[in-house]
mmCIF file with all atom_site columns, C-alpha atoms in Angstrom:
data_model
loop_
_atom_site.group_PDB
_atom_site.id
_atom_site.type_symbol
_atom_site.label_atom_id
_atom_site.label_alt_id
_atom_site.label_comp_id
_atom_site.label_asym_id
_atom_site.label_entity_id
_atom_site.label_seq_id
_atom_site.pdbx_PDB_ins_code
_atom_site.Cartn_x
_atom_site.Cartn_y
_atom_site.Cartn_z
_atom_site.occupancy
_atom_site.B_iso_or_equiv
_atom_site.pdbx_formal_charge
_atom_site.auth_seq_id
_atom_site.auth_comp_id
_atom_site.auth_asym_id
_atom_site.auth_atom_id
_atom_site.pdbx_PDB_model_num
ATOM 1   C CA . UNK A 1 1   ? -5.054  7.263   4.288   1.00 0.00 ? 1   UNK A CA 1
ATOM 2   C CA . UNK A 1 2   ? -2.187  9.097   2.239   1.00 0.00 ? 2   UNK A CA 1
ATOM 3   C CA . UNK A 1 3   ? -0.381  7.214   -0.534  1.00 0.00 ? 3   UNK A CA 1
ATOM 4   C CA . UNK A 1 4   ? 3.093   6.269   0.437   1.00 0.00 ? 4   UNK A CA 1
ATOM 5   C CA . UNK A 1 5   ? 5.943   6.898   -2.039  1.00 0.00 ? 5   UNK A CA 1
ATOM 6   C CA . UNK A 1 6   ? 9.371   5.379   -1.812  1.00 0.00 ? 6   UNK A CA 1
ATOM 7   C CA . UNK A 1 7   ? 11.859  7.676   -3.664  1.00 0.00 ? 7   UNK A CA 1
ATOM 8   C CA . UNK A 1 8   ? 15.136  5.881   -4.589  1.00 0.00 ? 8   UNK A CA 1
ATOM 9   C CA . UNK A 1 9   ? 17.813  8.439   -5.675  1.00 0.00 ? 9   UNK A CA 1
ATOM 10  C CA . UNK A 1 10  ? 21.272  8.926   -4.573  1.00 0.00 ? 10  UNK A CA 1
ATOM 11  C CA . UNK A 1 11  ? 21.378  12.692  -5.886  1.00 0.00 ? 11  UNK A CA 1
ATOM 12  C CA . UNK A 1 12  ? 20.477  14.557  -2.645  1.00 0.00 ? 12  UNK A CA 1
ATOM 13  C CA . UNK A 1 13  ? 19.166  17.579  -4.557  1.00 0.00 ? 13  UNK A CA 1
ATOM 14  C CA . UNK A 1 14  ? 16.900  15.585  -6.667  1.00 0.00 ? 14  UNK A CA 1
ATOM 15  C CA . UNK A 1 15  ? 15.697  13.429  -3.876  1.00 0.00 ? 15  UNK A CA 1
ATOM 16  C CA . UNK A 1 16  ? 14.811  16.445  -1.705  1.00 0.00 ? 16  UNK A CA 1
ATOM 17  C CA . UNK A 1 17  ? 13.200  18.237  -4.653  1.00 0.00 ? 17  UNK A CA 1
ATOM 18  C CA . UNK A 1 18  ? 10.804  15.340  -5.416  1.00 0.00 ? 18  UNK A CA 1
ATOM 19  C CA . UNK A 1 19  ? 10.145  14.617  -1.884  1.00 0.00 ? 19  UNK A CA 1
ATOM 20  C CA . UNK A 1 20  ? 9.102   18.385  -1.350  1.00 0.00 ? 20  UNK A CA 1
ATOM 21  C CA . UNK A 1 21  ? 6.876   18.359  -4.396  1.00 0.00 ? 21  UNK A CA 1
ATOM 22  C CA . UNK A 1 22  ? 5.261   14.901  -3.272  1.00 0.00 ? 22  UNK A CA 1
ATOM 23  C CA . UNK A 1 23  ? 4.629   16.032  0.280   1.00 0.00 ? 23  UNK A CA 1
ATOM 24  C CA . UNK A 1 24  ? 3.110   19.241  -1.126  1.00 0.00 ? 24  UNK A CA 1
ATOM 25  C CA . UNK A 1 25  ? 0.537   17.079  -3.042  1.00 0.00 ? 25  UNK A CA 1
ATOM 26  C CA . UNK A 1 26  ? -0.302  15.272  0.234   1.00 0.00 ? 26  UNK A CA 1
ATOM 27  C CA . UNK A 1 27  ? 1.684   12.079  -0.174  1.00 0.00 ? 27  UNK A CA 1
ATOM 28  C CA . UNK A 1 28  ? 3.722   10.454  2.501   1.00 0.00 ? 28  UNK A CA 1
ATOM 29  C CA . UNK A 1 29  ? 7.099   10.042  1.310   1.00 0.00 ? 29  UNK A CA 1
ATOM 30  C CA . UNK A 1 30  ? 10.178  7.902   2.369   1.00 0.00 ? 30  UNK A CA 1
ATOM 31  C CA . UNK A 1 31  ? 13.763  8.313   0.890   1.00 0.00 ? 31  UNK A CA 1
ATOM 32  C CA . UNK A 1 32  ? 16.585  5.850   0.005   1.00 0.00 ? 32  UNK A CA 1
ATOM 33  C CA . UNK A 1 33  ? 20.018  6.839   -1.490  1.00 0.00 ? 33  UNK A CA 1
ATOM 34  C CA . UNK A 1 34  ? 21.010  3.175   -2.167  1.00 0.00 ? 34  UNK A CA 1
ATOM 35  C CA . UNK A 1 35  ? 19.648  0.009   -3.410  1.00 0.00 ? 35  UNK A CA 1
ATOM 36  C CA . UNK A 1 36  ? 20.002  -2.058  -0.264  1.00 0.00 ? 36  UNK A CA 1
ATOM 37  C CA . UNK A 1 37  ? 18.417  0.687   1.656   1.00 0.00 ? 37  UNK A CA 1
ATOM 38  C CA . UNK A 1 38  ? 15.592  0.940   -0.647  1.00 0.00 ? 38  UNK A CA 1
ATOM 39  C CA . UNK A 1 39  ? 14.829  -2.920  -0.193  1.00 0.00 ? 39  UNK A CA 1
ATOM 40  C CA . UNK A 1 40  ? 15.152  -2.877  3.466   1.00 0.00 ? 40  UNK A CA 1
ATOM 41  C CA . UNK A 1 41  ? 12.597  0.137   3.759   1.00 0.00 ? 41  UNK A CA 1
ATOM 42  C CA . UNK A 1 42  ? 10.449  -1.699  1.205   1.00 0.00 ? 42  UNK A CA 1
ATOM 43  C CA . UNK A 1 43  ? 10.208  -4.709  3.300   1.00 0.00 ? 43  UNK A CA 1
ATOM 44  C CA . UNK A 1 44  ? 9.445   -3.074  6.662   1.00 0.00 ? 44  UNK A CA 1
ATOM 45  C CA . UNK A 1 45  ? 7.809   0.317   5.864   1.00 0.00 ? 45  UNK A CA 1
ATOM 46  C CA . UNK A 1 46  ? 4.561   1.272   7.855   1.00 0.00 ? 46  UNK A CA 1
ATOM 47  C CA . UNK A 1 47  ? 2.509   1.951   6.204   1.00 0.00 ? 47  UNK A CA 1
ATOM 48  C CA . UNK A 1 48  ? 3.225   -0.312  3.217   1.00 0.00 ? 48  UNK A CA 1
ATOM 49  C CA . UNK A 1 49  ? 4.678   1.393   0.175   1.00 0.00 ? 49  UNK A CA 1
ATOM 50  C CA . UNK A 1 50  ? 2.143   2.120   -2.538  1.00 0.00 ? 50  UNK A CA 1
ATOM 51  C CA . UNK A 1 51  ? 4.477   3.287   -5.273  1.00 0.00 ? 51  UNK A CA 1
ATOM 52  C CA . UNK A 1 52  ? 8.391   3.502   -5.929  1.00 0.00 ? 52  UNK A CA 1
ATOM 53  C CA . UNK A 1 53  ? 10.252  6.027   -7.878  1.00 0.00 ? 53  UNK A CA 1
ATOM 54  C CA . UNK A 1 54  ? 13.543  4.252   -8.673  1.00 0.00 ? 54  UNK A CA 1
ATOM 55  C CA . UNK A 1 55  ? 16.602  5.566   -10.045 1.00 0.00 ? 55  UNK A CA 1
ATOM 56  C CA . UNK A 1 56  ? 18.618  3.189   -12.298 1.00 0.00 ? 56  UNK A CA 1
ATOM 57  C CA . UNK A 1 57  ? 22.413  4.278   -11.325 1.00 0.00 ? 57  UNK A CA 1
ATOM 58  C CA . UNK A 1 58  ? 22.353  3.908   -7.402  1.00 0.00 ? 58  UNK A CA 1
ATOM 59  C CA . UNK A 1 59  ? 24.988  2.412   -5.153  1.00 0.00 ? 59  UNK A CA 1
ATOM 60  C CA . UNK A 1 60  ? 25.275  -0.808  -3.716  1.00 0.00 ? 60  UNK A CA 1
ATOM 61  C CA . UNK A 1 61  ? 22.394  -2.531  -5.755  1.00 0.00 ? 61  UNK A CA 1
ATOM 62  C CA . UNK A 1 62  ? 21.474  -0.988  -8.980  1.00 0.00 ? 62  UNK A CA 1
ATOM 63  C CA . UNK A 1 63  ? 17.757  -0.014  -9.840  1.00 0.00 ? 63  UNK A CA 1
ATOM 64  C CA . UNK A 1 64  ? 17.257  -3.110  -12.119 1.00 0.00 ? 64  UNK A CA 1
ATOM 65  C CA . UNK A 1 65  ? 18.120  -5.440  -9.411  1.00 0.00 ? 65  UNK A CA 1
ATOM 66  C CA . UNK A 1 66  ? 16.084  -3.444  -7.011  1.00 0.00 ? 66  UNK A CA 1
ATOM 67  C CA . UNK A 1 67  ? 13.118  -3.703  -9.266  1.00 0.00 ? 67  UNK A CA 1
ATOM 68  C CA . UNK A 1 68  ? 13.170  -7.411  -9.670  1.00 0.00 ? 68  UNK A CA 1
ATOM 69  C CA . UNK A 1 69  ? 13.585  -8.257  -6.046  1.00 0.00 ? 69  UNK A CA 1
ATOM 70  C CA . UNK A 1 70  ? 10.609  -5.795  -5.170  1.00 0.00 ? 70  UNK A CA 1
ATOM 71  C CA . UNK A 1 71  ? 8.595   -7.322  -7.975  1.00 0.00 ? 71  UNK A CA 1
ATOM 72  C CA . UNK A 1 72  ? 9.519   -10.945 -6.528  1.00 0.00 ? 72  UNK A CA 1
ATOM 73  C CA . UNK A 1 73  ? 8.208   -9.945  -3.128  1.00 0.00 ? 73  UNK A CA 1
ATOM 74  C CA . UNK A 1 74  ? 5.226   -8.159  -4.295  1.00 0.00 ? 74  UNK A CA 1
ATOM 75  C CA . UNK A 1 75  ? 4.427   -8.255  -7.981  1.00 0.00 ? 75  UNK A CA 1
ATOM 76  C CA . UNK A 1 76  ? 1.724   -5.671  -8.034  1.00 0.00 ? 76  UNK A CA 1
ATOM 77  C CA . UNK A 1 77  ? 3.785   -2.957  -6.578  1.00 0.00 ? 77  UNK A CA 1
ATOM 78  C CA . UNK A 1 78  ? 3.768   0.170   -9.248  1.00 0.00 ? 78  UNK A CA 1
ATOM 79  C CA . UNK A 1 79  ? 7.445   1.130   -9.917  1.00 0.00 ? 79  UNK A CA 1
ATOM 80  C CA . UNK A 1 80  ? 8.625   4.042   -12.151 1.00 0.00 ? 80  UNK A CA 1
ATOM 81  C CA . UNK A 1 81  ? 12.096  4.259   -13.329 1.00 0.00 ? 81  UNK A CA 1
ATOM 82  C CA . UNK A 1 82  ? 13.448  7.914   -12.943 1.00 0.00 ? 82  UNK A CA 1
ATOM 83  C CA . UNK A 1 83  ? 16.756  7.899   -14.920 1.00 0.00 ? 83  UNK A CA 1
ATOM 84  C CA . UNK A 1 84  ? 19.245  9.709   -17.262 1.00 0.00 ? 84  UNK A CA 1
ATOM 85  C CA . UNK A 1 85  ? 19.659  6.566   -19.144 1.00 0.00 ? 85  UNK A CA 1
ATOM 86  C CA . UNK A 1 86  ? 17.615  7.269   -22.204 1.00 0.00 ? 86  UNK A CA 1
ATOM 87  C CA . UNK A 1 87  ? 18.960  4.527   -24.587 1.00 0.00 ? 87  UNK A CA 1
ATOM 88  C CA . UNK A 1 88  ? 15.878  2.644   -26.068 1.00 0.00 ? 88  UNK A CA 1
ATOM 89  C CA . UNK A 1 89  ? 17.383  -0.595  -24.859 1.00 0.00 ? 89  UNK A CA 1
ATOM 90  C CA . UNK A 1 90  ? 17.463  0.248   -21.300 1.00 0.00 ? 90  UNK A CA 1
ATOM 91  C CA . UNK A 1 91  ? 13.910  1.325   -21.452 1.00 0.00 ? 91  UNK A CA 1
ATOM 92  C CA . UNK A 1 92  ? 13.079  -2.081  -22.825 1.00 0.00 ? 92  UNK A CA 1
ATOM 93  C CA . UNK A 1 93  ? 14.895  -3.823  -20.270 1.00 0.00 ? 93  UNK A CA 1
ATOM 94  C CA . UNK A 1 94  ? 13.360  -1.877  -17.558 1.00 0.00 ? 94  UNK A CA 1
ATOM 95  C CA . UNK A 1 95  ? 9.980   -2.381  -18.989 1.00 0.00 ? 95  UNK A CA 1
ATOM 96  C CA . UNK A 1 96  ? 10.546  -6.050  -19.616 1.00 0.00 ? 96  UNK A CA 1
ATOM 97  C CA . UNK A 1 97  ? 11.646  -6.457  -15.893 1.00 0.00 ? 97  UNK A CA 1
ATOM 98  C CA . UNK A 1 98  ? 8.471   -5.209  -14.704 1.00 0.00 ? 98  UNK A CA 1
ATOM 99  C CA . UNK A 1 99  ? 8.558   -1.355  -14.368 1.00 0.00 ? 99  UNK A CA 1
ATOM 100 C CA . UNK A 1 100 ? 5.273   0.395   -14.836 1.00 0.00 ? 100 UNK A CA 1
ATOM 101 C CA . UNK A 1 101 ? 6.534   3.471   -16.457 1.00 0.00 ? 101 UNK A CA 1
ATOM 102 C CA . UNK A 1 102 ? 9.850   5.114   -17.376 1.00 0.00 ? 102 UNK A CA 1
ATOM 103 C CA . UNK A 1 103 ? 10.826  8.758   -17.113 1.00 0.00 ? 103 UNK A CA 1
ATOM 104 C CA . UNK A 1 104 ? 14.104  10.226  -18.341 1.00 0.00 ? 104 UNK A CA 1
ATOM 105 C CA . UNK A 1 105 ? 15.983  12.962  -16.522 1.00 0.00 ? 105 UNK A CA 1
ATOM 106 C CA . UNK A 1 106 ? 15.412  15.863  -16.331 1.00 0.00 ? 106 UNK A CA 1
ATOM 107 C CA . UNK A 1 107 ? 11.537  15.600  -15.961 1.00 0.00 ? 107 UNK A CA 1
ATOM 108 C CA . UNK A 1 108 ? 8.881   17.985  -15.164 1.00 0.00 ? 108 UNK A CA 1
ATOM 109 C CA . UNK A 1 109 ? 7.294   17.222  -11.851 1.00 0.00 ? 109 UNK A CA 1
ATOM 110 C CA . UNK A 1 110 ? 3.666   17.957  -13.267 1.00 0.00 ? 110 UNK A CA 1
ATOM 111 C CA . UNK A 1 111 ? 4.198   15.121  -15.741 1.00 0.00 ? 111 UNK A CA 1
ATOM 112 C CA . UNK A 1 112 ? 5.509   12.947  -12.760 1.00 0.00 ? 112 UNK A CA 1
ATOM 113 C CA . UNK A 1 113 ? 2.416   13.805  -10.800 1.00 0.00 ? 113 UNK A CA 1
ATOM 114 C CA . UNK A 1 114 ? 0.190   13.067  -13.514 1.00 0.00 ? 114 UNK A CA 1
ATOM 115 C CA . UNK A 1 115 ? 1.654   9.626   -14.066 1.00 0.00 ? 115 UNK A CA 1
ATOM 116 C CA . UNK A 1 116 ? 1.221   8.948   -10.484 1.00 0.00 ? 116 UNK A CA 1
ATOM 117 C CA . UNK A 1 117 ? -2.456  9.836   -10.648 1.00 0.00 ? 117 UNK A CA 1
ATOM 118 C CA . UNK A 1 118 ? -2.667  7.370   -13.591 1.00 0.00 ? 118 UNK A CA 1
ATOM 119 C CA . UNK A 1 119 ? -1.355  4.564   -11.773 1.00 0.00 ? 119 UNK A CA 1
ATOM 120 C CA . UNK A 1 120 ? -3.576  5.112   -8.806  1.00 0.00 ? 120 UNK A CA 1
ATOM 121 C CA . UNK A 1 121 ? -6.632  5.245   -10.926 1.00 0.00 ? 121 UNK A CA 1
ATOM 122 C CA . UNK A 1 122 ? -5.519  1.815   -12.669 1.00 0.00 ? 122 UNK A CA 1
ATOM 123 C CA . UNK A 1 123 ? -5.204  0.537   -9.144  1.00 0.00 ? 123 UNK A CA 1
ATOM 124 C CA . UNK A 1 124 ? -8.728  1.682   -8.299  1.00 0.00 ? 124 UNK A CA 1
ATOM 125 C CA . UNK A 1 125 ? -10.089 0.085   -11.198 1.00 0.00 ? 125 UNK A CA 1
ATOM 126 C CA . UNK A 1 126 ? -8.564  -3.270  -10.420 1.00 0.00 ? 126 UNK A CA 1
ATOM 127 C CA . UNK A 1 127 ? -9.138  -3.451  -6.552  1.00 0.00 ? 127 UNK A CA 1
ATOM 128 C CA . UNK A 1 128 ? -10.119 -6.923  -5.413  1.00 0.00 ? 128 UNK A CA 1
ATOM 129 C CA . UNK A 1 129 ? -13.346 -8.491  -4.428  1.00 0.00 ? 129 UNK A CA 1
ATOM 130 C CA . UNK A 1 130 ? -12.908 -10.576 -1.357  1.00 0.00 ? 130 UNK A CA 1
ATOM 131 C CA . UNK A 1 131 ? -15.106 -13.658 -0.702  1.00 0.00 ? 131 UNK A CA 1
ATOM 132 C CA . UNK A 1 132 ? -15.229 -15.328 2.800   1.00 0.00 ? 132 UNK A CA 1
ATOM 133 C CA . UNK A 1 133 ? -18.090 -17.783 3.211   1.00 0.00 ? 133 UNK A CA 1
ATOM 134 C CA . UNK A 1 134 ? -21.484 -15.831 2.797   1.00 0.00 ? 134 UNK A CA 1
ATOM 135 C CA . UNK A 1 135 ? -19.425 -12.484 3.153   1.00 0.00 ? 135 UNK A CA 1
ATOM 136 C CA . UNK A 1 136 ? -18.489 -10.615 0.014   1.00 0.00 ? 136 UNK A CA 1
ATOM 137 C CA . UNK A 1 137 ? -16.504 -7.264  0.065   1.00 0.00 ? 137 UNK A CA 1
ATOM 138 C CA . UNK A 1 138 ? -16.306 -5.197  -3.166  1.00 0.00 ? 138 UNK A CA 1
ATOM 139 C CA . UNK A 1 139 ? -13.550 -2.756  -2.811  1.00 0.00 ? 139 UNK A CA 1
ATOM 140 C CA . UNK A 1 140 ? -13.623 -0.917  -5.864  1.00 0.00 ? 140 UNK A CA 1
ATOM 141 C CA . UNK A 1 141 ? -17.546 -0.553  -5.540  1.00 0.00 ? 141 UNK A CA 1
ATOM 142 C CA . UNK A 1 142 ? -17.298 0.052   -1.758  1.00 0.00 ? 142 UNK A CA 1
ATOM 143 C CA . UNK A 1 143 ? -19.840 -2.552  -0.997  1.00 0.00 ? 143 UNK A CA 1
ATOM 144 C CA . UNK A 1 144 ? -20.397 -5.363  1.606   1.00 0.00 ? 144 UNK A CA 1
ATOM 145 C CA . UNK A 1 145 ? -22.934 -8.272  1.536   1.00 0.00 ? 145 UNK A CA 1
ATOM 146 C CA . UNK A 1 146 ? -23.664 -11.052 3.950   1.00 0.00 ? 146 UNK A CA 1
ATOM 147 C CA . UNK A 1 147 ? -25.710 -13.864 2.620   1.00 0.00 ? 147 UNK A CA 1
ATOM 148 C CA . UNK A 1 148 ? -26.857 -11.692 -0.240  1.00 0.00 ? 148 UNK A CA 1
ATOM 149 C CA . UNK A 1 149 ? -27.846 -8.781  1.754   1.00 0.00 ? 149 UNK A CA 1
ATOM 150 C CA . UNK A 1 150 ? -26.233 -5.481  1.963   1.00 0.00 ? 150 UNK A CA 1
ATOM 151 C CA . UNK A 1 151 ? -24.270 -4.444  5.196   1.00 0.00 ? 151 UNK A CA 1
ATOM 152 C CA . UNK A 1 152 ? -24.017 -0.596  5.758   1.00 0.00 ? 152 UNK A CA 1
ATOM 153 C CA . UNK A 1 153 ? -20.371 -0.085  7.116   1.00 0.00 ? 153 UNK A CA 1
ATOM 154 C CA . UNK A 1 154 ? -18.728 3.190   8.082   1.00 0.00 ? 154 UNK A CA 1
ATOM 155 C CA . UNK A 1 155 ? -15.567 4.173   6.015   1.00 0.00 ? 155 UNK A CA 1
ATOM 156 C CA . UNK A 1 156 ? -13.477 3.073   8.899   1.00 0.00 ? 156 UNK A CA 1
ATOM 157 C CA . UNK A 1 157 ? -15.199 -0.092  9.453   1.00 0.00 ? 157 UNK A CA 1
ATOM 158 C CA . UNK A 1 158 ? -15.020 -0.889  5.669   1.00 0.00 ? 158 UNK A CA 1
ATOM 159 C CA . UNK A 1 159 ? -11.314 -0.020  5.681   1.00 0.00 ? 159 UNK A CA 1
ATOM 160 C CA . UNK A 1 160 ? -10.634 -2.365  8.706   1.00 0.00 ? 160 UNK A CA 1
ATOM 161 C CA . UNK A 1 161 ? -12.824 -5.448  7.409   1.00 0.00 ? 161 UNK A CA 1
ATOM 162 C CA . UNK A 1 162 ? -10.836 -4.929  3.966   1.00 0.00 ? 162 UNK A CA 1
ATOM 163 C CA . UNK A 1 163 ? -7.528  -5.015  5.835   1.00 0.00 ? 163 UNK A CA 1
ATOM 164 C CA . UNK A 1 164 ? -8.550  -8.215  7.818   1.00 0.00 ? 164 UNK A CA 1
ATOM 165 C CA . UNK A 1 165 ? -9.621  -9.881  4.429   1.00 0.00 ? 165 UNK A CA 1
ATOM 166 C CA . UNK A 1 166 ? -6.427  -8.870  2.756   1.00 0.00 ? 166 UNK A CA 1
ATOM 167 C CA . UNK A 1 167 ? -4.324  -10.537 5.600   1.00 0.00 ? 167 UNK A CA 1
ATOM 168 C CA . UNK A 1 168 ? -6.940  -13.320 6.399   1.00 0.00 ? 168 UNK A CA 1
ATOM 169 C CA . UNK A 1 169 ? -5.301  -16.462 8.017   1.00 0.00 ? 169 UNK A CA 1
ATOM 170 C CA . UNK A 1 170 ? -2.424  -14.225 9.587   1.00 0.00 ? 170 UNK A CA 1
ATOM 171 C CA . UNK A 1 171 ? -2.178  -12.694 12.954  1.00 0.00 ? 171 UNK A CA 1
ATOM 172 C CA . UNK A 1 172 ? -1.859  -9.036  12.851  1.00 0.00 ? 172 UNK A CA 1
ATOM 173 C CA . UNK A 1 173 ? -0.885  -7.021  15.535  1.00 0.00 ? 173 UNK A CA 1
ATOM 174 C CA . UNK A 1 174 ? -2.950  -3.981  17.019  1.00 0.00 ? 174 UNK A CA 1
ATOM 175 C CA . UNK A 1 175 ? -0.158  -1.506  16.411  1.00 0.00 ? 175 UNK A CA 1
ATOM 176 C CA . UNK A 1 176 ? 0.214   -2.491  12.765  1.00 0.00 ? 176 UNK A CA 1
ATOM 177 C CA . UNK A 1 177 ? -3.568  -2.259  12.262  1.00 0.00 ? 177 UNK A CA 1
ATOM 178 C CA . UNK A 1 178 ? -3.418  1.270   13.537  1.00 0.00 ? 178 UNK A CA 1
ATOM 179 C CA . UNK A 1 179 ? -0.577  2.124   11.503  1.00 0.00 ? 179 UNK A CA 1
ATOM 180 C CA . UNK A 1 180 ? -2.096  0.634   8.225   1.00 0.00 ? 180 UNK A CA 1
ATOM 181 C CA . UNK A 1 181 ? -5.755  1.558   8.678   1.00 0.00 ? 181 UNK A CA 1
ATOM 182 C CA . UNK A 1 182 ? -5.873  4.576   10.740  1.00 0.00 ? 182 UNK A CA 1
ATOM 183 C CA . UNK A 1 183 ? -2.107  5.921   9.623   1.00 0.00 ? 183 UNK A CA 1
ATOM 184 C CA . UNK A 1 184 ? 0.953   6.879   11.448  1.00 0.00 ? 184 UNK A CA 1
ATOM 185 C CA . UNK A 1 185 ? -0.368  10.174  12.261  1.00 0.00 ? 185 UNK A CA 1
ATOM 186 C CA . UNK A 1 186 ? -2.883  8.976   14.423  1.00 0.00 ? 186 UNK A CA 1
ATOM 187 C CA . UNK A 1 187 ? -2.209  9.454   18.023  1.00 0.00 ? 187 UNK A CA 1
ATOM 188 C CA . UNK A 1 188 ? -5.082  7.261   19.559  1.00 0.00 ? 188 UNK A CA 1
ATOM 189 C CA . UNK A 1 189 ? -4.830  4.257   21.747  1.00 0.00 ? 189 UNK A CA 1
ATOM 190 C CA . UNK A 1 190 ? -4.589  0.592   20.635  1.00 0.00 ? 190 UNK A CA 1
ATOM 191 C CA . UNK A 1 191 ? -8.087  -0.063  22.193  1.00 0.00 ? 191 UNK A CA 1
ATOM 192 C CA . UNK A 1 192 ? -9.521  1.976   19.353  1.00 0.00 ? 192 UNK A CA 1
ATOM 193 C CA . UNK A 1 193 ? -8.964  -1.216  17.117  1.00 0.00 ? 193 UNK A CA 1
ATOM 194 C CA . UNK A 1 194 ? -10.810 -3.293  19.843  1.00 0.00 ? 194 UNK A CA 1
ATOM 195 C CA . UNK A 1 195 ? -13.652 -1.048  19.694  1.00 0.00 ? 195 UNK A CA 1
ATOM 196 C CA . UNK A 1 196 ? -14.103 -1.120  15.946  1.00 0.00 ? 196 UNK A CA 1
ATOM 197 C CA . UNK A 1 197 ? -13.702 -4.823  16.104  1.00 0.00 ? 197 UNK A CA 1
ATOM 198 C CA . UNK A 1 198 ? -16.515 -4.963  18.350  1.00 0.00 ? 198 UNK A CA 1
ATOM 199 C CA . UNK A 1 199 ? -18.622 -3.100  15.736  1.00 0.00 ? 199 UNK A CA 1
ATOM 200 C CA . UNK A 1 200 ? -17.718 -5.034  12.759  1.00 0.00 ? 200 UNK A CA 1
ATOM 201 C CA . UNK A 1 201 ? -18.445 -8.432  14.870  1.00 0.00 ? 201 UNK A CA 1
ATOM 202 C CA . UNK A 1 202 ? -21.982 -7.134  15.363  1.00 0.00 ? 202 UNK A CA 1
ATOM 203 C CA . UNK A 1 203 ? -22.350 -6.757  11.507  1.00 0.00 ? 203 UNK A CA 1
ATOM 204 C CA . UNK A 1 204 ? -20.550 -9.524  9.952   1.00 0.00 ? 204 UNK A CA 1
ATOM 205 C CA . UNK A 1 205 ? -21.168 -12.464 12.640  1.00 0.00 ? 205 UNK A CA 1
ATOM 206 C CA . UNK A 1 206 ? -24.260 -14.713 12.822  1.00 0.00 ? 206 UNK A CA 1
ATOM 207 C CA . UNK A 1 207 ? -25.494 -14.949 16.712  1.00 0.00 ? 207 UNK A CA 1
ATOM 208 C CA . UNK A 1 208 ? -24.243 -18.115 18.336  1.00 0.00 ? 208 UNK A CA 1
ATOM 209 C CA . UNK A 1 209 ? -21.382 -18.603 15.687  1.00 0.00 ? 209 UNK A CA 1
ATOM 210 C CA . UNK A 1 210 ? -17.772 -18.055 16.434  1.00 0.00 ? 210 UNK A CA 1
ATOM 211 C CA . UNK A 1 211 ? -16.604 -14.646 15.353  1.00 0.00 ? 211 UNK A CA 1
ATOM 212 C CA . UNK A 1 212 ? -14.654 -14.522 12.084  1.00 0.00 ? 212 UNK A CA 1
ATOM 213 C CA . UNK A 1 213 ? -12.373 -12.071 13.636  1.00 0.00 ? 213 UNK A CA 1
ATOM 214 C CA . UNK A 1 214 ? -10.612 -14.054 16.324  1.00 0.00 ? 214 UNK A CA 1
ATOM 215 C CA . UNK A 1 215 ? -8.858  -12.415 19.165  1.00 0.00 ? 215 UNK A CA 1
ATOM 216 C CA . UNK A 1 216 ? -5.217  -13.501 19.912  1.00 0.00 ? 216 UNK A CA 1
ATOM 217 C CA . UNK A 1 217 ? -4.806  -12.518 23.349  1.00 0.00 ? 217 UNK A CA 1
ATOM 218 C CA . UNK A 1 218 ? -1.849  -10.128 24.177  1.00 0.00 ? 218 UNK A CA 1
ATOM 219 C CA . UNK A 1 219 ? -1.213  -9.615  20.329  1.00 0.00 ? 219 UNK A CA 1
ATOM 220 C CA . UNK A 1 220 ? -4.064  -8.700  18.140  1.00 0.00 ? 220 UNK A CA 1
ATOM 221 C CA . UNK A 1 221 ? -6.301  -10.630 15.735  1.00 0.00 ? 221 UNK A CA 1
ATOM 222 C CA . UNK A 1 222 ? -6.756  -13.044 12.915  1.00 0.00 ? 222 UNK A CA 1
ATOM 223 C CA . UNK A 1 223 ? -9.626  -13.272 10.577  1.00 0.00 ? 223 UNK A CA 1
ATOM 224 C CA . UNK A 1 224 ? -10.608 -16.822 9.698   1.00 0.00 ? 224 UNK A CA 1
ATOM 225 C CA . UNK A 1 225 ? -12.781 -18.029 6.731   1.00 0.00 ? 225 UNK A CA 1
ATOM 226 C CA . UNK A 1 226 ? -15.908 -19.858 7.778   1.00 0.00 ? 226 UNK A CA 1
#
């Protein structure tokens, strides 16, 4: 699945340039020209935003306000400030507010790409380990165990199970699962999700016991801890 980058920049030429370079590197890119639009996109984007490139001086809501609100919603979202403000006090304020990195304009795109790669490497090293009863999924090691025994899952099955565990206890719609696990470019049908849920059930459920993946008729699914 492509990494989704939200670029918040009110200078159209810079926004277009960064978007073009990121898309060339196979990132999915969404842009916003003001702080309020950035927050609206951040809350509703499908697939979810993986990293934010944030200008400080933007209309409606300044970058520092946007950063604080995004971090309040999702503390782990990586945010890189891209700004002409090079005063040390501004850098300190941004980093103290929760920014993960700070680059001053003008910047070289190669350095920005390197910093993005570093952020994603750090993310990969800190991927979660999910435990649900006798089911254990280690995202970084890409392993699944049931009652201490290894389970062999395909890449797609593993991604779907991780998604369910991340959203356990919540009802998730089939369309959202397709967007987040298969990607927005996938042109298959929603019954693809149903097929993969059946595959997972044969591997993670015990015979005669209720499935961990509950069908919510007409809507989607909910993963329940047993």
